[in-house]
CSV table of C-alpha atoms in Angstrom, one decimal:
chain,number,residue,atom,x,y,z
A,1,MET,CA,-0.1,0.0,0.3
A,2,GLU,CA,2.7,2.6,-1.0
A,3,VAL,CA,0.8,4.3,-2.8
A,4,LEU,CA,-1.9,5.1,0.0
A,5,ASN,CA,1.0,6.9,2.0
A,6,GLN,CA,2.3,9.4,-0.4
A,7,SER,CA,0.8,13.1,0.1
A,8,SER,CA,-0.9,14.4,-2.1
A,9,GLU,CA,1.5,17.6,-2.5
A,10,GLN,CA,4.2,15.2,-3.1
A,11,SER,CA,2.4,13.3,-5.4
A,12,GLN,CA,1.4,16.3,-7.6
A,13,LYS,CA,4.5,18.3,-8.6
A,14,LYS,CA,5.3,14.7,-10.4
A,15,ILE,CA,2.2,14.3,-12.5
A,16,LYS,CA,2.9,12.3,-15.9
A,17,LEU,CA,0.4,12.3,-18.5
A,18,ILE,CA,-0.2,9.4,-20.8
A,19,ASP,CA,-1.9,7.9,-23.5
A,20,ALA,CA,-5.6,7.4,-21.7
A,21,ARG,CA,-6.3,4.4,-24.2
A,22,GLY,CA,-2.8,2.6,-23.2
A,23,PRO,CA,-4.4,2.0,-19.9
A,24,ARG,CA,-8.1,0.9,-21.8
A,25,PHE,CA,-6.7,-1.7,-24.2
A,26,SER,CA,-4.1,-3.0,-21.0
A,27,ALA,CA,-7.4,-3.7,-19.1
A,28,ALA,CA,-8.9,-5.7,-22.1
A,29,LEU,CA,-5.6,-8.3,-22.1
A,30,THR,CA,-5.4,-8.2,-18.2
A,31,THR,CA,-9.4,-9.4,-18.5
A,32,LEU,CA,-8.8,-11.9,-21.2
A,33,VAL,CA,-5.5,-13.5,-18.8
A,34,LEU,CA,-7.2,-13.2,-15.6
A,35,ALA,CA,-10.8,-14.6,-17.6
A,36,THR,CA,-8.5,-17.9,-18.5
A,37,ALA,CA,-6.7,-18.1,-15.7
A,38,LEU,CA,-10.4,-17.7,-13.2
A,39,VAL,CA,-11.1,-21.3,-15.5
A,40,THR,CA,-8.0,-23.0,-15.8
A,41,HIS,CA,-6.1,-22.2,-12.6
A,42,SER,CA,-2.8,-22.0,-14.4
A,43,THR,CA,-0.1,-21.2,-11.7
A,44,ILE,CA,2.1,-19.9,-14.7
A,45,LEU,CA,-0.9,-17.3,-16.2
A,46,ILE,CA,-1.7,-16.2,-12.5
A,47,SER,CA,2.7,-15.9,-11.9
A,48,ILE,CA,2.4,-13.9,-15.3
A,49,GLN,CA,-0.4,-11.1,-14.5
A,50,VAL,CA,1.2,-10.8,-11.0
A,51,VAL,CA,4.6,-9.2,-12.7
A,52,VAL,CA,2.8,-7.5,-14.8
A,53,PHE,CA,0.6,-6.0,-12.1
A,54,ALA,CA,3.9,-5.2,-10.7
A,55,ILE,CA,5.4,-3.1,-12.9
A,56,GLY,CA,2.5,-1.4,-13.5
A,57,ALA,CA,2.0,-0.5,-9.8
A,58,PHE,CA,6.2,0.2,-9.2
A,59,VAL,CA,7.1,1.6,-12.5
A,60,GLY,CA,3.9,2.5,-14.0
A,61,PRO,CA,1.1,1.8,-16.3
A,62,ALA,CA,3.5,2.9,-19.2
A,63,ALA,CA,5.9,0.2,-18.6
A,64,THR,CA,4.0,-2.9,-18.3
A,65,PRO,CA,3.9,-5.3,-21.8
A,66,TYR,CA,0.7,-4.8,-21.9
A,67,ALA,CA,1.5,-1.0,-22.4
A,68,PHE,CA,4.4,-1.7,-24.9
A,69,ILE,CA,1.6,-4.1,-27.4
A,70,PHE,CA,0.0,-1.0,-27.3
A,71,LYS,CA,2.7,1.1,-28.3
A,72,LYS,CA,3.7,-1.3,-30.8
A,73,PHE,CA,1.2,-2.5,-32.7
A,74,VAL,CA,-2.3,-0.8,-31.3
A,75,LYS,CA,-1.4,3.0,-31.5
A,76,PRO,CA,-0.1,3.4,-34.7
A,77,LEU,CA,-3.5,2.0,-35.9
A,78,LEU,CA,-5.7,4.6,-33.9
A,79,SER,CA,-6.2,8.2,-34.4
A,80,LYS,CA,-2.9,10.7,-33.5
A,81,SER,CA,-4.8,13.2,-31.4
A,82,ALA,CA,-4.4,11.2,-28.0
A,83,PRO,CA,-6.5,11.8,-25.1
A,84,THR,CA,-4.2,11.9,-22.1
A,85,GLU,CA,-4.9,11.3,-18.6
A,86,ASP,CA,-2.8,11.2,-15.4
A,87,SER,CA,-1.1,8.0,-14.9
A,88,ARG,CA,-1.7,8.0,-10.8
A,89,PRO,CA,-5.1,6.5,-11.3
A,90,PRO,CA,-4.5,3.7,-13.4
A,91,GLN,CA,-1.4,3.2,-11.3
A,92,PHE,CA,-3.0,3.0,-8.3
A,93,ALA,CA,-5.5,0.1,-10.3
A,94,GLN,CA,-2.7,-1.9,-10.5
A,95,SER,CA,-1.7,-1.5,-7.1
A,96,ILE,CA,-4.7,-2.7,-6.0
A,97,GLY,CA,-5.0,-5.6,-8.6
A,98,LEU,CA,-1.3,-7.4,-8.1
A,99,ILE,CA,-2.9,-7.4,-4.1
A,100,PHE,CA,-5.7,-9.9,-5.6
A,101,ALA,CA,-3.2,-11.4,-8.1
A,102,VAL,CA,-0.7,-12.3,-5.0
A,103,ILE,CA,-3.5,-13.6,-3.4
A,104,ALA,CA,-4.5,-15.8,-6.1
A,105,LEU,CA,-0.8,-17.0,-6.5
A,106,ALA,CA,-0.7,-18.0,-3.0
A,107,GLY,CA,-4.1,-19.8,-3.1
A,108,ALA,CA,-3.0,-21.9,-5.9
A,109,LEU,CA,0.6,-22.4,-4.8
A,110,PHE,CA,-0.5,-23.7,-1.5
A,111,SER,CA,-3.8,-25.8,-3.2
A,112,VAL,CA,-6.5,-23.2,-1.7
A,113,PRO,CA,-8.6,-23.6,-4.8
A,114,ALA,CA,-11.5,-20.8,-3.0
A,115,LEU,CA,-8.7,-18.5,-2.5
A,116,VAL,CA,-7.9,-18.4,-6.1
A,117,THR,CA,-11.5,-18.1,-7.6
A,118,ILE,CA,-12.1,-15.6,-4.6
A,119,SER,CA,-9.2,-13.2,-5.9
A,120,LEU,CA,-9.2,-13.6,-9.5
A,121,SER,CA,-13.1,-13.3,-9.9
A,122,LEU,CA,-12.5,-10.0,-7.9
A,123,ALA,CA,-9.4,-8.7,-10.3
A,124,LEU,CA,-11.2,-10.1,-12.9
A,125,ALA,CA,-14.6,-8.0,-12.6
A,126,ALA,CA,-12.1,-4.5,-11.8
A,127,ALA,CA,-10.0,-5.2,-15.2
A,128,PHE,CA,-13.6,-6.3,-17.3
A,129,LEU,CA,-15.4,-3.0,-15.7
A,130,ASN,CA,-12.4,-0.8,-16.5
A,131,ALA,CA,-12.2,-1.7,-20.3
A,132,ALA,CA,-16.0,-2.4,-21.0
A,133,PHE,CA,-17.4,0.6,-18.7
A,134,ASN,CA,-14.1,3.0,-18.5
A,135,PHE,CA,-14.8,2.1,-14.7
A,136,CYS,CA,-12.3,4.2,-12.1
A,137,LEU,CA,-11.4,2.0,-9.4
A,138,GLY,CA,-9.0,4.6,-7.7
A,139,CYS,CA,-12.5,7.1,-7.7
A,140,GLU,CA,-14.7,4.3,-6.1
A,141,ILE,CA,-12.5,3.0,-3.0
A,142,TYR,CA,-9.5,5.1,-2.8
A,143,LEU,CA,-11.6,7.8,-0.8
A,144,ILE,CA,-13.0,4.8,1.1
A,145,LEU,CA,-9.6,3.4,2.3
A,146,VAL,CA,-8.6,6.7,3.2
A,147,ARG,CA,-12.0,7.3,5.3
A,148,ALA,CA,-11.0,4.4,6.9
A,149,PHE,CA,-7.3,4.4,7.9
A,150,LYS,CA,-6.7,8.2,8.2
A,151,LYS,CA,-8.0,10.2,11.6
B,1,MET,CA,-11.0,-27.1,-11.6
B,2,ASN,CA,-11.9,-26.2,-14.9
B,3,SER,CA,-15.4,-24.8,-14.7
B,4,LEU,CA,-17.0,-22.0,-16.5
B,5,ILE,CA,-19.5,-21.2,-13.5
B,6,PRO,CA,-17.2,-18.5,-11.5
B,7,LEU,CA,-16.3,-17.1,-15.0
B,8,ALA,CA,-19.9,-16.5,-16.5
B,9,ALA,CA,-21.3,-15.4,-12.9
B,10,VAL,CA,-18.4,-12.4,-13.0
B,11,LEU,CA,-19.5,-11.0,-16.5
B,12,VAL,CA,-23.2,-11.4,-15.4
B,13,LEU,CA,-22.6,-9.4,-12.3
B,14,ALA,CA,-19.8,-7.2,-13.8
B,15,ILE,CA,-22.3,-6.5,-16.9
B,16,ALA,CA,-25.6,-5.5,-14.2
B,17,PHE,CA,-23.0,-3.5,-12.4
B,18,GLY,CA,-21.5,-1.4,-15.2
B,19,ILE,CA,-24.5,-0.7,-17.0
B,20,TRP,CA,-25.8,0.9,-13.3
B,21,TYR,CA,-22.5,2.7,-13.2
B,22,ARG,CA,-22.9,4.0,-17.0
B,23,ARG,CA,-26.3,5.1,-16.6
B,24,SER,CA,-26.1,6.6,-12.8
B,25,ARG,CA,-22.3,8.5,-13.2
B,26,GLY,CA,-23.0,12.3,-13.4
B,27,GLU,CA,-26.8,12.0,-12.6
B,28,PHE,CA,-28.3,14.6,-10.1
B,29,ARG,CA,-29.4,13.2,-7.2
B,30,ARG,CA,-31.9,15.9,-5.6
B,31,LYS,CA,-31.4,15.8,-1.6
B,32,ARG,CA,-35.3,15.3,0.1
B,33,THR,CA,-34.9,18.0,2.2
B,34,ALA,CA,-32.5,20.6,1.8
B,35,ASN,CA,-31.5,20.1,6.2
B,36,GLY,CA,-27.9,19.4,5.8
B,37,PRO,CA,-24.8,21.8,7.5
B,38,LYS,CA,-24.6,25.3,6.3
B,39,LEU,CA,-21.6,25.8,4.2
B,40,THR,CA,-19.8,29.5,4.2
B,41,ALA,CA,-17.3,30.9,2.0
B,42,GLU,CA,-14.4,29.9,4.9
B,43,ILE,CA,-15.0,26.5,4.7
B,44,ILE,CA,-15.3,26.1,1.4
B,45,GLY,CA,-12.3,28.4,0.2
B,46,ALA,CA,-14.5,30.5,-2.5
B,47,THR,CA,-17.3,33.1,-2.5
B,48,LEU,CA,-20.8,31.3,-2.4
B,49,GLY,CA,-22.8,32.5,-5.7
B,50,SER,CA,-26.0,34.5,-4.9
B,51,ARG,CA,-28.5,31.4,-6.7
B,52,ALA,CA,-25.9,28.4,-6.5
B,53,THR,CA,-22.4,27.0,-6.1
B,54,MET,CA,-21.1,24.2,-7.2
B,55,VAL,CA,-18.6,22.1,-4.8
B,56,GLN,CA,-16.4,19.5,-6.4
B,57,PHE,CA,-14.3,17.1,-4.3
B,58,SER,CA,-11.2,15.5,-6.2
B,59,SER,CA,-8.8,12.8,-5.6
B,60,ALA,CA,-5.1,11.8,-6.6
B,61,PHE,CA,-6.4,8.5,-8.2
B,62,CYS,CA,-9.2,9.8,-10.1
B,63,SER,CA,-9.1,10.3,-13.7
B,64,PRO,CA,-12.4,11.7,-14.7
B,65,CYS,CA,-12.0,14.9,-12.2
B,66,ARG,CA,-10.0,16.9,-14.5
B,67,ALA,CA,-12.8,16.8,-17.0
B,68,THR,CA,-15.0,17.3,-14.2
B,69,LYS,CA,-13.3,20.4,-13.4
B,70,ALA,CA,-12.2,21.6,-16.9
B,71,LEU,CA,-16.4,21.4,-17.4
B,72,LEU,CA,-17.4,23.1,-14.3
B,73,GLU,CA,-15.1,25.9,-14.6
B,74,ASP,CA,-16.0,26.5,-18.3
B,75,MET,CA,-19.7,26.5,-17.4
B,76,VAL,CA,-19.6,28.8,-13.9
B,77,GLY,CA,-18.0,31.3,-16.3
B,78,LYS,CA,-20.8,32.3,-18.4
B,79,MET,CA,-23.0,32.3,-15.5
B,80,SER,CA,-23.3,35.2,-13.1
B,81,ASP,CA,-24.9,33.9,-10.3
B,82,VAL,CA,-23.6,30.3,-9.9
B,83,ARG,CA,-19.7,30.1,-8.4
B,84,TYR,CA,-17.5,26.3,-8.4
B,85,ALA,CA,-14.8,25.8,-5.5
B,86,HIS,CA,-12.7,22.7,-6.1
B,87,ILE,CA,-11.5,20.7,-3.0
B,88,ASP,CA,-9.3,18.0,-2.8
B,89,ALA,CA,-11.3,15.4,-0.4
B,90,GLU,CA,-7.7,14.1,1.2
B,91,SER,CA,-6.8,17.2,2.6
B,92,HIS,CA,-10.5,17.9,3.8
B,93,LEU,CA,-11.7,14.7,5.5
B,94,GLU,CA,-13.3,16.5,8.3
B,95,LEU,CA,-15.4,17.9,5.8
B,96,VAL,CA,-15.2,14.7,3.6
B,97,ARG,CA,-16.8,12.7,6.8
B,98,LYS,CA,-19.9,15.5,7.9
B,99,LEU,CA,-20.8,15.7,4.3
B,100,ASP,CA,-20.2,12.0,3.2
B,101,ILE,CA,-18.6,12.0,0.4
B,102,ARG,CA,-17.2,8.6,-0.7
B,103,SER,CA,-16.2,8.8,-4.5
B,104,THR,CA,-14.6,11.3,-6.6
B,105,PRO,CA,-15.4,13.4,-8.2
B,106,THR,CA,-18.7,13.9,-6.4
B,107,THR,CA,-20.4,17.6,-6.6
B,108,LEU,CA,-22.5,19.2,-4.4
B,109,PHE,CA,-25.1,21.7,-5.7
B,110,LEU,CA,-25.6,24.4,-2.7
B,111,ASN,CA,-28.3,27.0,-3.0
B,112,SER,CA,-28.1,30.4,-1.8
B,113,ALA,CA,-27.7,29.5,1.7
B,114,GLY,CA,-24.9,27.5,1.4
B,115,VAL,CA,-27.3,24.2,2.1
B,116,GLU,CA,-26.7,21.0,-0.1
B,117,VAL,CA,-29.6,20.5,-2.6
B,118,GLY,CA,-28.4,17.9,-4.4
B,119,ARG,CA,-25.2,15.9,-5.6
B,120,ALA,CA,-23.7,14.3,-8.8
B,121,MET,CA,-21.3,11.9,-8.4
B,122,GLY,CA,-18.9,11.2,-11.7
B,123,THR,CA,-18.7,13.7,-14.3
B,124,PRO,CA,-21.9,15.0,-15.0
B,125,LYS,CA,-23.1,16.0,-18.5
B,126,ARG,CA,-23.4,19.9,-19.4
B,127,SER,CA,-27.4,19.3,-19.6
B,128,GLN,CA,-27.6,17.3,-16.7
B,129,VAL,CA,-25.2,20.3,-14.8
B,130,ILE,CA,-27.7,23.1,-16.0
B,131,ASP,CA,-30.6,21.0,-14.7
B,132,ALA,CA,-29.2,20.5,-11.6
B,133,ILE,CA,-29.0,24.5,-11.6
B,134,ASN,CA,-32.1,25.2,-12.6
B,135,ALA,CA,-33.8,23.2,-9.8
B,136,ILE,CA,-32.5,25.6,-7.4
B,137,HIS,CA,-34.5,28.5,-7.1
């Protein structure tokens, strides 16, 4: 929960704008990977998604392999006038995804299938909602978390 | 564990939620009675409009907050009796709790006395903002 501890003034100084279509494309790929992982409970697929989420959470959403695929193969096909967005909201969503993916991985490694099913379901729901409905996870849960943990 | 049931359940629930989410974002929800706390210029950090004031709460991890701010600032620029105030939710937690703000962006619509008559969560459309302001007398 590193992201939660960052003060808002501190992070306001380093606002990084990225192509807003990148995170949406990444969410679609994440949906495919998580959906397959939910059906197969494949440890390899869960591990791959853990690594992708970790890069997105710690380095940034524009540094993941999915963002690379977007830049290399999808972006050239799209309109040149790219809508931009602050990279922090998708980075926050990647951090939440990482938490659930790590729990799922632990469930797979210690043979607790129910844990895998539940945590992958939650991560999949968030990724799918982001891809299909432009759902903003940070908008809906960040303030609730701050209200719960900060006095 | 090759069952398709969890996947189907997640997709059905997520689609239902997604449709509700899309429809409800930006919608002006009127309070039944305008009996909430009175917000003053000092509290919101901007003068109150002679007719209405829009108070937007934003947070760091919120993409639609920027778009909402740009839209509302643009709209109040053309209205002499409506003012706009922008508040960072995280650094005003006491106010956030008092007004029960749960998500961002949330825009409160205040009457001339500074009392909330309703609110909208998510980015409203231009027409939704106009309707909300028209509902304030």
